[in-house]
CSV table of C-alpha atoms in Angstrom, one decimal:
chain,number,residue,atom,x,y,z
A,23,MET,CA,-59.0,-1.0,71.5
A,24,ASN,CA,-55.7,-1.2,70.2
A,25,LYS,CA,-52.4,-1.2,72.5
A,26,ILE,CA,-49.2,-1.7,72.1
A,27,TYR,CA,-46.1,-3.0,74.4
A,28,ALA,CA,-42.0,-2.6,74.7
A,29,VAL,CA,-39.3,-3.6,76.1
A,30,TYR,CA,-36.5,-0.4,77.1
A,31,GLY,CA,-33.3,-1.8,76.5
A,32,ALA,CA,-31.9,-4.7,74.4
A,33,ALA,CA,-29.0,-5.2,76.1
A,34,GLY,CA,-29.3,-8.3,78.3
A,35,CYS,CA,-31.5,-7.4,81.1
A,36,GLY,CA,-34.0,-6.6,77.9
A,37,ARG,CA,-33.4,-9.7,76.8
A,38,SER,CA,-34.3,-11.9,79.6
A,39,LEU,CA,-37.3,-10.2,80.2
A,40,MET,CA,-38.8,-10.2,77.2
A,41,PRO,CA,-40.5,-13.3,77.4
A,42,ILE,CA,-42.0,-12.8,80.7
A,43,ALA,CA,-43.4,-9.7,78.9
A,44,ARG,CA,-45.0,-12.1,76.4
A,45,GLU,CA,-46.4,-13.7,78.9
A,46,HIS,CA,-48.2,-10.5,79.5
A,47,ILE,CA,-49.5,-9.3,76.0
A,48,ALA,CA,-52.8,-10.8,74.4
A,49,THR,CA,-52.9,-12.9,71.3
A,50,GLY,CA,-52.5,-10.0,68.0
A,51,GLU,CA,-50.8,-7.2,69.8
A,52,THR,CA,-47.3,-6.2,69.3
A,53,ILE,CA,-44.4,-5.6,71.5
A,54,TYR,CA,-41.4,-4.2,70.5
A,55,PHE,CA,-37.9,-4.2,71.5
A,56,ILE,CA,-36.5,0.1,72.8
A,57,ASP,CA,-33.2,1.1,71.5
A,58,ASP,CA,-31.6,4.7,70.9
A,59,ALA,CA,-29.1,3.5,69.5
A,60,LEU,CA,-31.0,2.3,66.7
A,61,THR,CA,-31.3,4.0,63.5
A,62,THR,CA,-33.7,2.1,61.6
A,63,GLU,CA,-36.3,-0.9,62.3
A,64,GLN,CA,-34.5,-4.1,63.1
A,65,GLN,CA,-35.2,-8.0,64.2
A,66,ILE,CA,-33.7,-9.0,67.7
A,67,ASN,CA,-34.2,-12.3,68.9
A,68,GLY,CA,-37.6,-12.0,67.0
A,69,TYR,CA,-39.2,-8.8,68.0
A,70,LYS,CA,-39.1,-5.4,66.0
A,71,ALA,CA,-36.9,-3.1,67.7
A,72,VAL,CA,-37.2,1.2,67.1
A,73,ASN,CA,-36.0,3.6,68.5
A,74,TYR,CA,-37.8,5.5,71.4
A,75,ASP,CA,-39.3,8.6,68.6
A,76,MET,CA,-40.2,5.7,66.1
A,77,PHE,CA,-41.9,3.9,68.9
A,78,LYS,CA,-44.1,7.5,69.9
A,79,ALA,CA,-45.5,8.0,65.8
A,80,ILE,CA,-46.4,4.5,66.2
A,81,GLU,CA,-50.9,5.1,66.5
A,82,SER,CA,-52.1,3.4,68.7
A,83,ASP,CA,-55.0,4.0,71.8
A,84,GLU,CA,-52.9,3.3,74.9
A,85,LYS,CA,-48.2,2.7,75.2
A,86,ASN,CA,-46.8,0.2,77.9
A,87,VAL,CA,-43.1,0.7,78.6
A,88,LEU,CA,-41.1,-1.7,80.7
A,89,ILE,CA,-37.7,-0.7,81.1
A,90,ALA,CA,-34.7,-3.5,80.9
A,91,ILE,CA,-32.1,-1.2,81.9
A,92,ALA,CA,-30.2,-2.2,84.7
A,93,ASN,CA,-28.6,1.3,85.8
A,94,SER,CA,-30.6,3.0,88.1
A,95,ASN,CA,-30.0,6.0,87.2
A,96,ILE,CA,-31.0,5.9,83.2
A,97,ARG,CA,-34.1,4.1,85.0
A,98,GLN,CA,-35.2,6.9,86.8
A,99,LYS,CA,-34.7,8.9,83.7
A,100,LEU,CA,-36.5,6.8,81.3
A,101,ALA,CA,-39.5,6.6,83.6
A,102,GLU,CA,-40.0,10.5,84.0
A,103,LYS,CA,-39.1,10.7,79.8
A,104,LEU,CA,-42.6,7.9,79.3
A,105,ILE,CA,-44.7,9.8,82.2
A,106,ASN,CA,-43.7,13.6,80.3
A,107,ASP,CA,-44.8,11.9,77.1
A,108,GLY,CA,-48.2,10.2,78.5
A,109,ILE,CA,-47.0,6.5,77.8
A,110,ASN,CA,-47.5,3.6,80.8
A,111,ILE,CA,-44.4,2.4,83.1
A,112,TRP,CA,-45.5,-0.9,82.9
A,113,THR,CA,-44.8,-3.9,85.7
A,114,VAL,CA,-44.6,-7.7,84.6
A,115,LYS,CA,-43.8,-10.4,86.3
A,116,SER,CA,-43.1,-14.1,85.6
A,117,GLN,CA,-45.7,-17.1,85.8
A,118,SER,CA,-43.3,-18.9,88.8
A,119,THR,CA,-43.7,-15.1,90.7
A,120,VAL,CA,-45.0,-15.3,94.5
A,121,ILE,CA,-46.3,-12.1,95.6
A,122,MET,CA,-48.0,-13.2,99.2
A,123,ASP,CA,-50.3,-11.3,101.5
A,124,ASN,CA,-50.5,-7.2,101.5
A,125,VAL,CA,-47.7,-5.8,99.7
A,126,ILE,CA,-47.7,-3.0,97.8
A,127,ILE,CA,-45.6,-2.6,94.2
A,128,GLY,CA,-45.2,0.8,92.8
A,129,ASN,CA,-45.6,0.5,88.8
A,130,GLY,CA,-42.0,-0.6,86.9
A,131,ALA,CA,-42.0,-3.6,88.3
A,132,ALA,CA,-39.2,-6.5,86.8
A,133,LEU,CA,-40.1,-10.0,88.6
A,134,SER,CA,-37.8,-12.7,86.8
A,135,PRO,CA,-38.8,-16.3,87.4
A,136,PHE,CA,-38.5,-17.7,90.9
A,137,VAL,CA,-38.9,-14.6,92.6
A,138,THR,CA,-41.0,-14.6,96.0
A,139,ILE,CA,-42.0,-11.3,98.1
A,140,GLY,CA,-43.3,-11.8,100.9
A,141,ALA,CA,-45.9,-10.5,103.5
A,142,ASN,CA,-46.7,-6.9,103.9
A,143,VAL,CA,-44.0,-6.1,102.0
A,144,ILE,CA,-43.8,-2.1,99.8
A,145,VAL,CA,-42.3,-1.7,96.9
A,146,GLY,CA,-41.1,1.2,95.1
A,147,GLN,CA,-41.5,2.0,91.6
A,148,CYS,CA,-39.2,0.3,89.2
A,149,PHE,CA,-37.6,-2.9,90.2
A,150,HIS,CA,-35.8,-4.8,89.3
A,151,ALA,CA,-35.5,-8.6,90.7
A,152,ASN,CA,-33.5,-11.1,89.7
A,153,LEU,CA,-33.7,-15.0,88.6
A,154,TYR,CA,-34.3,-17.0,91.9
A,155,SER,CA,-34.6,-13.7,94.2
A,156,TYR,CA,-36.7,-13.4,97.9
A,157,VAL,CA,-37.5,-9.9,100.0
A,158,GLU,CA,-39.3,-10.8,103.6
A,159,HIS,CA,-42.0,-10.0,105.6
A,160,ASP,CA,-42.3,-6.0,106.4
A,161,CYS,CA,-39.6,-4.8,104.4
A,162,VAL,CA,-39.3,-1.7,102.0
A,163,ILE,CA,-38.1,-1.4,99.3
A,164,GLY,CA,-36.8,2.2,97.4
A,165,ASP,CA,-37.4,3.4,93.6
A,166,PHE,CA,-34.7,1.8,90.9
A,167,VAL,CA,-33.5,-0.6,93.3
A,168,THR,CA,-32.0,-3.6,91.5
A,169,PHE,CA,-31.7,-6.6,93.3
A,170,ALA,CA,-28.8,-9.2,91.2
A,171,PRO,CA,-29.5,-13.0,90.9
A,172,ARG,CA,-30.0,-15.2,94.5
A,173,VAL,CA,-30.5,-12.1,96.8
A,174,SER,CA,-32.4,-13.3,99.7
A,175,CYS,CA,-33.8,-10.0,101.6
A,176,ASN,CA,-34.7,-11.4,104.9
A,177,GLY,CA,-37.3,-9.5,107.0
A,178,ASN,CA,-38.0,-6.1,108.5
A,179,VAL,CA,-35.4,-4.6,105.6
A,180,HIS,CA,-35.0,-1.4,104.4
A,181,ILE,CA,-33.3,-0.3,101.2
A,182,GLU,CA,-32.8,3.0,100.1
A,183,ASP,CA,-33.8,4.9,96.0
A,184,HIS,CA,-31.4,3.6,93.4
A,185,ALA,CA,-29.7,0.5,96.3
A,186,TYR,CA,-27.6,-2.6,94.3
A,187,ILE,CA,-27.6,-5.8,95.9
A,188,GLY,CA,-25.2,-7.8,93.6
A,189,THR,CA,-25.3,-11.9,93.1
A,190,GLY,CA,-26.1,-14.0,96.3
A,191,ALA,CA,-26.3,-10.9,98.5
A,192,VAL,CA,-28.2,-11.8,101.9
A,193,LEU,CA,-29.6,-9.5,104.1
A,194,ARG,CA,-29.6,-10.4,107.3
A,195,GLN,CA,-33.1,-9.6,108.9
A,196,GLY,CA,-33.8,-6.5,111.2
A,197,THR,CA,-36.6,-6.5,113.9
A,198,PRO,CA,-40.0,-4.4,113.1
A,199,ASP,CA,-38.4,-1.9,116.2
A,200,LYS,CA,-35.0,-2.1,114.8
A,201,PRO,CA,-35.0,-2.6,110.6
A,202,LEU,CA,-31.8,-3.2,109.0
A,203,ILE,CA,-31.4,-0.8,106.6
A,204,THR,CA,-29.3,-0.1,103.7
A,205,GLU,CA,-27.7,3.0,102.9
A,206,VAL,CA,-26.7,3.8,99.0
A,207,THR,CA,-23.4,4.7,98.6
A,208,HIS,CA,-23.5,7.2,95.5
A,209,ARG,CA,-20.1,5.3,92.6
């Protein structure tokens, strides 16, 4: 079976996630960057880079794409486009990522080095957890949520869809009967 892979986005987020994505592919399988600004195939950090239409045109039995775009609204639109085009949304995690028991993680997660997901956590689709971030026990993380580096999300916290939690943020724990709930204000 001929499989190809791509990291959608070749800016900082994508270039940081490419080495993690590369860990997941077998020898001989091909991985690309997708950058919609390109009109011809190019090289970025030693990887082939193409636009989305060029990627779709590549003959393959299976296509898998990690969306590495920080803007959650764009990430959602790209996820919908990939699904409509029959392309798999790909999850990648660093070898140093720790995932505890009874965790559910939606498709398209990007888990950077030294991320920890505690027990009994539910994570929505296309979650980005950057370097040294953690989600502790009994949290519920919505779809298209982004954790910048070193976010500390303590137990019994609920985070709504499209939330962006900034670098070094500490989310104090809730309780089982009264979880701390973060609400998203629209930008």
